[in-house]
PDB file of C-alpha atoms in Angstrom:
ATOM      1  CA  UNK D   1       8.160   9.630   4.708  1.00 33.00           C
ATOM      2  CA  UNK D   2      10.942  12.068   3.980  1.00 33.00           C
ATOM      3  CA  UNK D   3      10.131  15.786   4.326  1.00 35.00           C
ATOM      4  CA  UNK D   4      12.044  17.075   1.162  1.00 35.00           C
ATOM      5  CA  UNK D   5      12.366  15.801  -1.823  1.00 38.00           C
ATOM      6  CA  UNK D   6      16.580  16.248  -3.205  1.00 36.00           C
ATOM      7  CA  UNK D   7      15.852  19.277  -5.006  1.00 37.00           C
ATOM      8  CA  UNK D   8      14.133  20.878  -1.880  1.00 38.00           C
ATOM      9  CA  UNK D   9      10.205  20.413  -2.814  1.00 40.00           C
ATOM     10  CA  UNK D  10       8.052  19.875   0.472  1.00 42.00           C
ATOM     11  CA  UNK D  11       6.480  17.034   0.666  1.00 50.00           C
ATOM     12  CA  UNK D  12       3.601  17.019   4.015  1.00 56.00           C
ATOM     13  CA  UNK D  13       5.548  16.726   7.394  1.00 70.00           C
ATOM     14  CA  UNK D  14       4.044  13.557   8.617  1.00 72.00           C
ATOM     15  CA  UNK D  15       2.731  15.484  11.761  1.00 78.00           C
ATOM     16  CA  UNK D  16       0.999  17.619   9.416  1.00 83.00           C
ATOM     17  CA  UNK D  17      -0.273  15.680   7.179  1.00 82.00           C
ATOM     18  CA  UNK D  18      -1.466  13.185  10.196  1.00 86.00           C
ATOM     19  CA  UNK D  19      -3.333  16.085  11.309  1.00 91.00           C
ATOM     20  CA  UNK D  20      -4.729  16.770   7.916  1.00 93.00           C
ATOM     21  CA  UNK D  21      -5.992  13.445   7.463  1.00 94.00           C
ATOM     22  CA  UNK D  22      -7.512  12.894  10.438  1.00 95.00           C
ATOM     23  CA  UNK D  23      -9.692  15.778   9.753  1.00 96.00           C
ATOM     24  CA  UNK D  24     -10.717  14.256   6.545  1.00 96.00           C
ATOM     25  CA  UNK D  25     -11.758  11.108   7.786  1.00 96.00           C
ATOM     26  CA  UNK D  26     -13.786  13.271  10.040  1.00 96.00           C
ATOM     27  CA  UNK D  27     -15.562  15.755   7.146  1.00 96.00           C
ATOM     28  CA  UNK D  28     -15.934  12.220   5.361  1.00 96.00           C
ATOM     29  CA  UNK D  29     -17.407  10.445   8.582  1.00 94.00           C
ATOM     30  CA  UNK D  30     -19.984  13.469   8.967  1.00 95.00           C
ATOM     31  CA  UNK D  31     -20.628  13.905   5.305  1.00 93.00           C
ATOM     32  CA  UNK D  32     -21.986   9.559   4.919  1.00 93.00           C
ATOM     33  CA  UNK D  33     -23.962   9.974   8.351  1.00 90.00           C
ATOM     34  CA  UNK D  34     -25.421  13.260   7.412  1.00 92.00           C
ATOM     35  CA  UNK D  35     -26.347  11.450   4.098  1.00 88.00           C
ATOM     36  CA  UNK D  36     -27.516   7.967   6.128  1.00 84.00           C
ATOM     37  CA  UNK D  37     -24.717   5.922   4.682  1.00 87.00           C
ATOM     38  CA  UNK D  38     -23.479   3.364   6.646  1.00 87.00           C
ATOM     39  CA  UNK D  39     -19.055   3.907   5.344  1.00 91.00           C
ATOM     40  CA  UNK D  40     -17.708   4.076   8.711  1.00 95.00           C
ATOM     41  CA  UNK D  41     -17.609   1.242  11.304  1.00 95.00           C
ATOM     42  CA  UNK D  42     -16.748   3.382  14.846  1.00 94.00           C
ATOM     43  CA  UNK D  43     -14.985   0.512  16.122  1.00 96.00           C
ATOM     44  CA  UNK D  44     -13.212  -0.416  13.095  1.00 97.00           C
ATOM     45  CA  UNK D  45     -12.033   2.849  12.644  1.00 97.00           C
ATOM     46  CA  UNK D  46     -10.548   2.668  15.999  1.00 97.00           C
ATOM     47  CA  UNK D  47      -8.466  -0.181  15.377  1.00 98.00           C
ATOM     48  CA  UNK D  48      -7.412   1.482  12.411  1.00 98.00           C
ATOM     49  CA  UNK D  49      -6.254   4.749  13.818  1.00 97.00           C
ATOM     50  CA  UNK D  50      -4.417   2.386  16.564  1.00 98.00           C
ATOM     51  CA  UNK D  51      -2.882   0.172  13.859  1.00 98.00           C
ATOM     52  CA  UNK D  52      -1.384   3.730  11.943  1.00 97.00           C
ATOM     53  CA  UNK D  53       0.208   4.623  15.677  1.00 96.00           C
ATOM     54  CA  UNK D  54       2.036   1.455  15.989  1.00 96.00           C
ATOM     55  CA  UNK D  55       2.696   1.472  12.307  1.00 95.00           C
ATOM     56  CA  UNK D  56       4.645   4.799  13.044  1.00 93.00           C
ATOM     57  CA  UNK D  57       6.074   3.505  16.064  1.00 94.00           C
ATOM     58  CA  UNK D  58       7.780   0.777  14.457  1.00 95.00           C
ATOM     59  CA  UNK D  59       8.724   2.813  11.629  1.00 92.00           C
ATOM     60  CA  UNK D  60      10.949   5.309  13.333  1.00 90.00           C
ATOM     61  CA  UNK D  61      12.447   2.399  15.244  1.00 91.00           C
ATOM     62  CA  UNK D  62      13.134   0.856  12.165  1.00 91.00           C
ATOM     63  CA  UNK D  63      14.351   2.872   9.142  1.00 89.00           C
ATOM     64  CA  UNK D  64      18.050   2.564   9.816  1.00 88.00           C
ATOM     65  CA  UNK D  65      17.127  -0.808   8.492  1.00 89.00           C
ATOM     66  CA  UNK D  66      16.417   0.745   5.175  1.00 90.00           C
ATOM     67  CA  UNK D  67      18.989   3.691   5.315  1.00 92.00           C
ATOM     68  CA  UNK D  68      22.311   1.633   5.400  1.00 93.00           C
ATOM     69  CA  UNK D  69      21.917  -0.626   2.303  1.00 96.00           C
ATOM     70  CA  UNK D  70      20.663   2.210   0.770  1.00 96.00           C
ATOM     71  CA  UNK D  71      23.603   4.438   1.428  1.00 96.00           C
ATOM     72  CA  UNK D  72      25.393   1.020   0.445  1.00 97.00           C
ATOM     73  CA  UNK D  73      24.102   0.881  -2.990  1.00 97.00           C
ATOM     74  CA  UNK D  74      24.393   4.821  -3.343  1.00 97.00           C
ATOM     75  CA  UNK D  75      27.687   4.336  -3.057  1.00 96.00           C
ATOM     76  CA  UNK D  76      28.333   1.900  -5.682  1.00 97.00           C
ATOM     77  CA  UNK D  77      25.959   3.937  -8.383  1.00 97.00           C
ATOM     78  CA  UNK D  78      26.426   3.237 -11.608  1.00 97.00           C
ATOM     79  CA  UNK D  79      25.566   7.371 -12.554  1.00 96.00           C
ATOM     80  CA  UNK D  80      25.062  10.351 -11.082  1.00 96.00           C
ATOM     81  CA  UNK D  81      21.597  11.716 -12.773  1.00 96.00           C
ATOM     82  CA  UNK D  82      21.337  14.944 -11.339  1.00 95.00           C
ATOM     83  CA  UNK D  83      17.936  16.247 -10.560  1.00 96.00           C
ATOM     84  CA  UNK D  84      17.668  19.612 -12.081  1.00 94.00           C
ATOM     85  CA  UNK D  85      15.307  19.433 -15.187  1.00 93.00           C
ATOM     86  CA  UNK D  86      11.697  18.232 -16.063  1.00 96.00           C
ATOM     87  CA  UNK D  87      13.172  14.973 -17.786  1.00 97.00           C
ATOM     88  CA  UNK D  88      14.920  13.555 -14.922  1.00 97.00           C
ATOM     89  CA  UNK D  89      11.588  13.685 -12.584  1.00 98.00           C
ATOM     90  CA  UNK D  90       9.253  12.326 -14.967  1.00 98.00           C
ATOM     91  CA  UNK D  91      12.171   9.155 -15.677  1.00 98.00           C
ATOM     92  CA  UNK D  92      12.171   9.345 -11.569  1.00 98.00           C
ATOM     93  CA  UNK D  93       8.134   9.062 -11.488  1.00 98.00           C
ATOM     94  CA  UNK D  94       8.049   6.242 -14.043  1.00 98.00           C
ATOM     95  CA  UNK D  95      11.254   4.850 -12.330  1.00 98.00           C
ATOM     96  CA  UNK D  96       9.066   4.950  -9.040  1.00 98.00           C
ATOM     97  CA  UNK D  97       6.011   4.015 -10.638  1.00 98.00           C
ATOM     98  CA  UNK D  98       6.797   0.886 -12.102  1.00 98.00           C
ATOM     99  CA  UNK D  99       8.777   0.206  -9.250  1.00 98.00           C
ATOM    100  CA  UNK D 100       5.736   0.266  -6.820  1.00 98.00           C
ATOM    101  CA  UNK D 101       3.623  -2.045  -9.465  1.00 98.00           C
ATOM    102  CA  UNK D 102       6.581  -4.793  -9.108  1.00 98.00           C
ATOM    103  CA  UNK D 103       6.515  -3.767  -5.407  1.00 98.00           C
ATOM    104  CA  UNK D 104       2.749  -3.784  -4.607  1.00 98.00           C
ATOM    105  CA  UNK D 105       2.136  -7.013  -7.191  1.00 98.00           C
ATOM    106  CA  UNK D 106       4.964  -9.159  -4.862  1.00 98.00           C
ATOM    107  CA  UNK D 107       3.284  -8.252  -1.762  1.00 98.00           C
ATOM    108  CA  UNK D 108      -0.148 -10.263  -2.879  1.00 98.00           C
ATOM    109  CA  UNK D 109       1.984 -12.640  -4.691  1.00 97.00           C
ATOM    110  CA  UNK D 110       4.641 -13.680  -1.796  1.00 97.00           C
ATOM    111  CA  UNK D 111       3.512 -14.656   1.790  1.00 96.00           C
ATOM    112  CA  UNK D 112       6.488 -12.989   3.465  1.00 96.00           C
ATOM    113  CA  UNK D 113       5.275  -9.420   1.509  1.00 97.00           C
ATOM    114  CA  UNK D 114       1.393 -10.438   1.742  1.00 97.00           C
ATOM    115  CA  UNK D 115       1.849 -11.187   5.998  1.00 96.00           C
ATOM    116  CA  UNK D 116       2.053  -7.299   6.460  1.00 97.00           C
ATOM    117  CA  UNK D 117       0.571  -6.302   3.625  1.00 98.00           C
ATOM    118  CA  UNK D 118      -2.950  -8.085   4.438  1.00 97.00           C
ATOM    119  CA  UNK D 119      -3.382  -5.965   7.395  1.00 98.00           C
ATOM    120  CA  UNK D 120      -4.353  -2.877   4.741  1.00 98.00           C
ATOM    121  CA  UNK D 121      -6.876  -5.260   2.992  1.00 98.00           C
ATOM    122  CA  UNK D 122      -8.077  -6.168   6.683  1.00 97.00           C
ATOM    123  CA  UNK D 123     -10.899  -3.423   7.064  1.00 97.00           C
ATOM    124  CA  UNK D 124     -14.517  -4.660   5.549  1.00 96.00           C
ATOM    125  CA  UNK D 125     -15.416  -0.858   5.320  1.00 96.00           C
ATOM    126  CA  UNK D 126     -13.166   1.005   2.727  1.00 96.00           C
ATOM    127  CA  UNK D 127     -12.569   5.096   3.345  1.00 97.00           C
ATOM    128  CA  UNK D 128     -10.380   7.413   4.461  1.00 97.00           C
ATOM    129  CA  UNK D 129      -9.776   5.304   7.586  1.00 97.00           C
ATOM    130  CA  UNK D 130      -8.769   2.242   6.285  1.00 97.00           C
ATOM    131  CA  UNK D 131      -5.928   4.381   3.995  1.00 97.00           C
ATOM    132  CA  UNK D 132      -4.090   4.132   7.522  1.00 97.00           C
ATOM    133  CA  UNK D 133      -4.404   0.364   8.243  1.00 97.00           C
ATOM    134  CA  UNK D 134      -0.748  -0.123   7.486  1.00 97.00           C
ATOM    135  CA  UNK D 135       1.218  -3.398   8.644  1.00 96.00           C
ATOM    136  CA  UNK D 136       3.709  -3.326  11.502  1.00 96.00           C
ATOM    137  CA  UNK D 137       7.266  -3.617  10.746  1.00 91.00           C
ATOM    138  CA  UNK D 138       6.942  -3.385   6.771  1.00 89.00           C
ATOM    139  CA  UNK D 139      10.897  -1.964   6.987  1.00 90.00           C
ATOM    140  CA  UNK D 140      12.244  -5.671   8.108  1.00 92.00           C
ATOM    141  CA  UNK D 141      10.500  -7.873   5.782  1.00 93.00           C
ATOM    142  CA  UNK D 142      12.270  -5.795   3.085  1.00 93.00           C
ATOM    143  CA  UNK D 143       9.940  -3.785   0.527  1.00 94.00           C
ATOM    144  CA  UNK D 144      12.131  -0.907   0.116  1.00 96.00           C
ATOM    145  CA  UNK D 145      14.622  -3.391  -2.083  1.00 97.00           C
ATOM    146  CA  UNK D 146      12.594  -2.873  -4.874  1.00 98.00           C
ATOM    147  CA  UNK D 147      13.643   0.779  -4.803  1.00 98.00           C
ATOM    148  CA  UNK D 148      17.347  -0.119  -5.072  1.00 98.00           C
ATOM    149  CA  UNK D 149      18.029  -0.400  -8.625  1.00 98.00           C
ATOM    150  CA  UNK D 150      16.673   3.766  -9.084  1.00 98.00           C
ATOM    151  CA  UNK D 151      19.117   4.194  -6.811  1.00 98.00           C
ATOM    152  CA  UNK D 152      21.888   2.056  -8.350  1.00 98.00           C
ATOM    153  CA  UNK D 153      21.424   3.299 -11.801  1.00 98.00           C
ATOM    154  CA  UNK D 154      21.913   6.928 -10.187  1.00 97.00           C
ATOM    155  CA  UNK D 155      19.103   8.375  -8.885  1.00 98.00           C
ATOM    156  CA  UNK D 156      19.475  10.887  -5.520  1.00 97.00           C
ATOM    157  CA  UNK D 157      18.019   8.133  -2.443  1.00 97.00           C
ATOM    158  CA  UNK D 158      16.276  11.282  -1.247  1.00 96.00           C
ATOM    159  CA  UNK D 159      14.320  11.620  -4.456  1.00 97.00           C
ATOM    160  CA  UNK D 160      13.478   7.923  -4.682  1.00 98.00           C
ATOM    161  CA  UNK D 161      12.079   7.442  -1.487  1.00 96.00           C
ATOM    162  CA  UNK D 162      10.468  11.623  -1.639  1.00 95.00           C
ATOM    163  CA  UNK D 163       8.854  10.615  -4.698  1.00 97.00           C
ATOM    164  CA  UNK D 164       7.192   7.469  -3.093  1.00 97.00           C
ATOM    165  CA  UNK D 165       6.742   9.047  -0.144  1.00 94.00           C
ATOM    166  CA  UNK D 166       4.389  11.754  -2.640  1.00 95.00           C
ATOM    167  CA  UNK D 167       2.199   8.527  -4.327  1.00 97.00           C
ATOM    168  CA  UNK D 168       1.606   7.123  -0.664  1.00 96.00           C
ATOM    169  CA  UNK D 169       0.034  10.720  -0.187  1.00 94.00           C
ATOM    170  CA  UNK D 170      -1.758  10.186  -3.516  1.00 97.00           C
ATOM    171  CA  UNK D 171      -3.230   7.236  -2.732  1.00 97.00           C
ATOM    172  CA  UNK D 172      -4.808   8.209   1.214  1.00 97.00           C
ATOM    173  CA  UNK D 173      -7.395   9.867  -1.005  1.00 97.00           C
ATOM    174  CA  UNK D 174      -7.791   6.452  -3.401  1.00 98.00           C
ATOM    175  CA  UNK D 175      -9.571   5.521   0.061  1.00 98.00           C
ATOM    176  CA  UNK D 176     -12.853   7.615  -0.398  1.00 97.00           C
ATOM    177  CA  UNK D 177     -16.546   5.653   0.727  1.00 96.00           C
ATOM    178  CA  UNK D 178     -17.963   7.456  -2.733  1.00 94.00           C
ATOM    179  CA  UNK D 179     -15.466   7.399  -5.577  1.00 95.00           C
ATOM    180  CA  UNK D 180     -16.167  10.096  -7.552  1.00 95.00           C
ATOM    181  CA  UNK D 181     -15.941   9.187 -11.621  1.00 96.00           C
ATOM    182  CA  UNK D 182     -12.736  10.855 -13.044  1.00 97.00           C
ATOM    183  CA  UNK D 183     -13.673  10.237 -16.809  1.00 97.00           C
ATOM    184  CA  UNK D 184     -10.951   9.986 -19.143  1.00 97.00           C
ATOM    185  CA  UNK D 185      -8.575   9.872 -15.928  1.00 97.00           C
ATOM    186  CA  UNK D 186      -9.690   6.814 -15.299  1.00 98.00           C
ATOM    187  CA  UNK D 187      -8.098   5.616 -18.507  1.00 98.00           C
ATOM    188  CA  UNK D 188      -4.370   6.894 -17.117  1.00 98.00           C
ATOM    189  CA  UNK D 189      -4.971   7.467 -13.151  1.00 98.00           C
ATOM    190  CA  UNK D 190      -4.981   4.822 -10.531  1.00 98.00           C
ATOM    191  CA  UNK D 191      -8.569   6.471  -9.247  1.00 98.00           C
ATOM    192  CA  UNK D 192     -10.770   5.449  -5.907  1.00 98.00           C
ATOM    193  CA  UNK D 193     -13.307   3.422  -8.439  1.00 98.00           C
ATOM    194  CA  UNK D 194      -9.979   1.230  -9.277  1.00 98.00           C
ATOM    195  CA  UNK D 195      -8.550   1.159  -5.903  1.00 98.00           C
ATOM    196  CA  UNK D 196     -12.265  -0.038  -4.918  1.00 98.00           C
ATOM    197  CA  UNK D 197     -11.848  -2.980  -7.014  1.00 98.00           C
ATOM    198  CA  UNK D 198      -8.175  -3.373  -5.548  1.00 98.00           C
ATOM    199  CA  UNK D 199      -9.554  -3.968  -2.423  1.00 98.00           C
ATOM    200  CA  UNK D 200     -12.406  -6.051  -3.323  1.00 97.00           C
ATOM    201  CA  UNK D 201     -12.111  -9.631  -1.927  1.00 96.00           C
ATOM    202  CA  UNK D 202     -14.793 -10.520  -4.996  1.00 96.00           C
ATOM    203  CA  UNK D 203     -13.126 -13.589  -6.445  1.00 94.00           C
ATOM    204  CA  UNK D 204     -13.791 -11.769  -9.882  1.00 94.00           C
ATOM    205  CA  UNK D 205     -11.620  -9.017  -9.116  1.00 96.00           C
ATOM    206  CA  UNK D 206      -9.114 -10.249  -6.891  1.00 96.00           C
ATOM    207  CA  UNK D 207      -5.571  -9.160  -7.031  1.00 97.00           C
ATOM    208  CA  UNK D 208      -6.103  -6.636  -9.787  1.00 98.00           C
ATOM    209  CA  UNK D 209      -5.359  -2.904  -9.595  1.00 98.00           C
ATOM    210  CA  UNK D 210      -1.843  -2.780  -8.552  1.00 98.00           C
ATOM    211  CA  UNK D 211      -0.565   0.893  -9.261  1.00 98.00           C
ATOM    212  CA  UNK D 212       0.406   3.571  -7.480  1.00 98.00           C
ATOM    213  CA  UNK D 213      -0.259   6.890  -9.233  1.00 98.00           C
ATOM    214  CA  UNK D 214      -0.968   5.406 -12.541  1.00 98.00           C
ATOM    215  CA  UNK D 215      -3.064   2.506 -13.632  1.00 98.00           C
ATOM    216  CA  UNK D 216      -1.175   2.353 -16.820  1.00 98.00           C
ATOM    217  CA  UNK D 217       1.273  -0.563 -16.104  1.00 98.00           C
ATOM    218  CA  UNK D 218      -1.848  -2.582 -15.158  1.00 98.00           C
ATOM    219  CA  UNK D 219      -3.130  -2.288 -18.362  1.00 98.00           C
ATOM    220  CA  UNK D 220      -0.260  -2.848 -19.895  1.00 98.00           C
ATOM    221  CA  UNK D 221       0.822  -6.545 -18.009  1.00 98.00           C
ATOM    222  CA  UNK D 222      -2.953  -7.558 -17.895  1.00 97.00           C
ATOM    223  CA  UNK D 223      -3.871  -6.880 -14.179  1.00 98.00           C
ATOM    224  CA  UNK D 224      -6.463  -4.170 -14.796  1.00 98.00           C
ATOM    225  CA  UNK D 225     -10.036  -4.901 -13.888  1.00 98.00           C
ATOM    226  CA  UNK D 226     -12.963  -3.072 -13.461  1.00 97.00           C
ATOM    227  CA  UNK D 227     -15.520  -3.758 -11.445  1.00 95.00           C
ATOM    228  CA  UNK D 228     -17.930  -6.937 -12.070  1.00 93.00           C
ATOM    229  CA  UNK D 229     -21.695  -5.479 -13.133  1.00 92.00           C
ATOM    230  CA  UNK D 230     -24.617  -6.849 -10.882  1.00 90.00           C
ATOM    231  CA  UNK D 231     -22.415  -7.788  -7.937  1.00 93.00           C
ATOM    232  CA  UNK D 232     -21.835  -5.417  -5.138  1.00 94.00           C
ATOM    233  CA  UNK D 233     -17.757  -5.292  -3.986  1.00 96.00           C
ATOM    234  CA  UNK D 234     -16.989  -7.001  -0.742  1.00 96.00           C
ATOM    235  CA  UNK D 235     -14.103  -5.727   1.490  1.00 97.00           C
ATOM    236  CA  UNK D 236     -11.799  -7.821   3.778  1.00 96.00           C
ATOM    237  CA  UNK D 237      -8.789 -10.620   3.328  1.00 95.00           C
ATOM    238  CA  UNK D 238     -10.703 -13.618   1.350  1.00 90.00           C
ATOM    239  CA  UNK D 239     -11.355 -16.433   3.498  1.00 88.00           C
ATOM    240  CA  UNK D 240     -10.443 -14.654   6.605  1.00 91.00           C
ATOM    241  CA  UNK D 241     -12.195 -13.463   9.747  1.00 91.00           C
ATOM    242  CA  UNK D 242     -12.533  -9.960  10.242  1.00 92.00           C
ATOM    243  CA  UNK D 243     -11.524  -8.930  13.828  1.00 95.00           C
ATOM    244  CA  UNK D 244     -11.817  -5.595  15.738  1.00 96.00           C
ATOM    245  CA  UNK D 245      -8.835  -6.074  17.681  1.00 97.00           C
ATOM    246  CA  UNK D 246      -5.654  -4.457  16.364  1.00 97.00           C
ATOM    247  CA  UNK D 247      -3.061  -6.859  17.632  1.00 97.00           C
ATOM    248  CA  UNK D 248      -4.574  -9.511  16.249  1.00 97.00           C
ATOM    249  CA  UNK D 249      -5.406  -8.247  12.583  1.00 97.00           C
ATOM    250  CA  UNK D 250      -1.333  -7.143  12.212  1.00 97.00           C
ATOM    251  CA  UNK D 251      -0.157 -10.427  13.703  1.00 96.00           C
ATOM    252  CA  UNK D 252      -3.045 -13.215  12.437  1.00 94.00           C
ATOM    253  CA  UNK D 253      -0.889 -13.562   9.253  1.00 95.00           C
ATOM    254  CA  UNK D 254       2.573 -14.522  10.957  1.00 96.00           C
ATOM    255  CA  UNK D 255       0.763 -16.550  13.580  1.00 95.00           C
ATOM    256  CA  UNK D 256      -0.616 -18.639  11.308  1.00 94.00           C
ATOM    257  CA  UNK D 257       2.694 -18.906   9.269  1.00 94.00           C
ATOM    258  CA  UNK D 258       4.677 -19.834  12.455  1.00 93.00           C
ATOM    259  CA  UNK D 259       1.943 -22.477  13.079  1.00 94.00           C
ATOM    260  CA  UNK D 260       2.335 -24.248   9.331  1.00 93.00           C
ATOM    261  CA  UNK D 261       6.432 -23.575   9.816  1.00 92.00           C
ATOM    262  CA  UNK D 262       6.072 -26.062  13.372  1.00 89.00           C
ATOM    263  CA  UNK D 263       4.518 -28.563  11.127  1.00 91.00           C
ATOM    264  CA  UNK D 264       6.427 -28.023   8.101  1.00 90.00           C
ATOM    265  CA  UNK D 265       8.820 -30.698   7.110  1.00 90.00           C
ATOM    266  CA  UNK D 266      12.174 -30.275   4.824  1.00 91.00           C
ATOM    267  CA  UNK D 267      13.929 -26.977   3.388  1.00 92.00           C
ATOM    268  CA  UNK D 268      11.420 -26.641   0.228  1.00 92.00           C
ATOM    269  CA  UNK D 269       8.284 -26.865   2.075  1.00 93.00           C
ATOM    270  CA  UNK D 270       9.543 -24.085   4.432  1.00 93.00           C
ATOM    271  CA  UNK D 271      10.518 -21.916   1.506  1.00 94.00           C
ATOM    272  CA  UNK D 272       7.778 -22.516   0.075  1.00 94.00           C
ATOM    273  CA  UNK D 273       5.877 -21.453   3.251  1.00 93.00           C
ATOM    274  CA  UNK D 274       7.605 -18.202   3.163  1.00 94.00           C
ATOM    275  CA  UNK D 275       7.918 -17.172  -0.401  1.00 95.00           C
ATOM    276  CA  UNK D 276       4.590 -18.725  -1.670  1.00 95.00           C
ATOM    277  CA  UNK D 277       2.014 -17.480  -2.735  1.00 94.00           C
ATOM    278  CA  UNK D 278      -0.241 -16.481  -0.151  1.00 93.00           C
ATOM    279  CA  UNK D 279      -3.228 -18.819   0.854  1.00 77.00           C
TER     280      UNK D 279
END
C-alpha cells in the first residue's frame, strides 16, 4: 500500500494501520465473547494473522514486479490528467472502482486469479481476522494489470494504486462478525451485510457481491445478491476442506493445479487448466 496518495493525502502507514487493526480484531474478539458469540476461532485466527505476515513478506519482495510495467505504461500515457480538482478524483474513484469489480469478478472467474484469491474465502469464521487472510504472491500472478489502462489514459500511478490502496482499507471493516444495517447505504455502499453474502459458500449466493467501495456496478451487470431468507450463510471455499495450517490453505490451490497439469494432455487442456474457471 502506498503511503501518499499524488496530491500528498495520507493514506495509513501499513505499520500503523497493522497496529490499528490488530487492536480491532481484539475489541471485536472481546466484544462476541463478552456477548457469548462464538465469531472467532483462536486457532483460525492464528493462521490468519500468520498468512497476513507472509502475505507482507512476499509483497515487499515482490512489487518491483508491479512497479516497472507500470512506469512502462506511464510512460507511454495517452494524457496527463492532473490531479488538482474534485472532478478528477471522483473519475479516479469510479476509474478504480470499476476497475476492482473487473478485477475482483476475474479472480473467482479464472483459476490462475482464483489460486490466490481462495485463500481470503478460506476462513469458515468471517471478522476482522479473516480481512487479513490474503494470498501469497498476488504481485506475480498479475492483478495489478487491471489497473493499467487508469494509468494509460493518464492518471498519476501514485493515485491509482493510493486510491486502491484507500478501498482495501475500506473493506478490512466489510469483515465485521455483526454487520450492522446501513439503510439506504446499502442501496449505494458495498456494506459488511453484502460482503457477508460475498463470502458465503451458499450455492444461492455464490460469486455475487463483487465491489470494492460501491455495490453499484453489481447492480448494474446483475451480480448483486442479497442474502437467501431461512438459510443461515456458510463460510469457506465450496467443496473444499478447511485446514488450520497456513501453508497449506495458501498453497492447496496450486498443488492441486500442478497435480491436474501432470495429467493434463495437449496445449488447450492446459490453458484451460490455467485460465478456467475455477472448480
Amino acid at each position: 500500500m502506498f503511503g501518499i496518495l499524488a496530491s500528498g493525502t495520507a493514506v495509513p502507514h501499513p505499520a500503523a494501520f497493522a497496529l490499528i487493526a490488530l487492536l480491532l480484531m481484539l475489541v471485536e474478539y472481546l466484544f462476541h465473547r463478552l456477548n457469548h458469540h462464538d465469531s472467532y476461532d483462536p486457532r483460525e485466527t492464528a493462521a490468519s494473522l500468520a498468512i497476513a505476515v507472509g502475505h507482507k513478506v512476499i509483497e515487499a519482495f515482490t512489487v518491483g514486479v508491479v512497479a516497472a510495467p507500470v512506469v512502462f505504461v506511464s510512460g507511454h500515457r495517452l494524457l496527463d490528467i492532473p490531479m488538482s480538482g474534485a472532478l478528477a478524483w471522483i473519475a479516479l474513484f469510479l476509474g478504480v472502482e470499476l476497475s476492482y469489480y473487473v478485477h475482483h469478478f476475474a479472480m473467482h472467474k479464472v483459476r490462475w486469479l482464483w489460486a490466490t484469491h481462495a485463500v481470503h474465502h478460506s476462513a469458515t469464521r468471517l471478522n476482522l481476522s479473516a480481512a487479513v487472510r490474503l494470498g501469497w504472491g498476488g504481485h506475480l500472478t498479475g492483478g495489478f494489470v487491471f489497473y493499467l489502462p487508469l494509468v494509460l489514459i493518464g492518471f498519476p500511478p501514485l493515485a491509482v494504486f493510493g486510491m486502491l490502496g484507500a478501498s482495501l482499507v475500506y473493506q478490512f471493516f466489510l469483515h465485521l462478525a455483526a454487520p450492522p444495517h446501513l439503510g439506504p447505504l446499502e442501496w449505494v455502499l458495498n456494506t459488511p451485510r453484502h460482503h457477508q453474502v460475498h463470502h458465503a459458500a451458499n450455492s444461492a449466493v455464490l460469486d455475487r457481491n463483487f465491489g470494492g467501495v460501491l455495490i453499484i456496478f453489481d447492480r448494474m451487470f446483475g451480480t448483486f445478491a442479497q442474502a437467501p431468507k431461512g438459510e443461515p450463510l456458510v463460510f469457506g471455499v465450496a467443496g473444499v476442506e478447511s485446514s488450520l495450517n497456513p501453508i497449506r490453505i495458501v498453497s492447496n490451490t496450486w498443488v492441486d493445479m500442478y497435480r491436474q497439469w501432470g495429467v493434463s494432455r495437449g496445449v488447450r487442456a492446459r490453458l484451460s487448466l490455467l485460465f478456467g474457471p475455477p472448480g
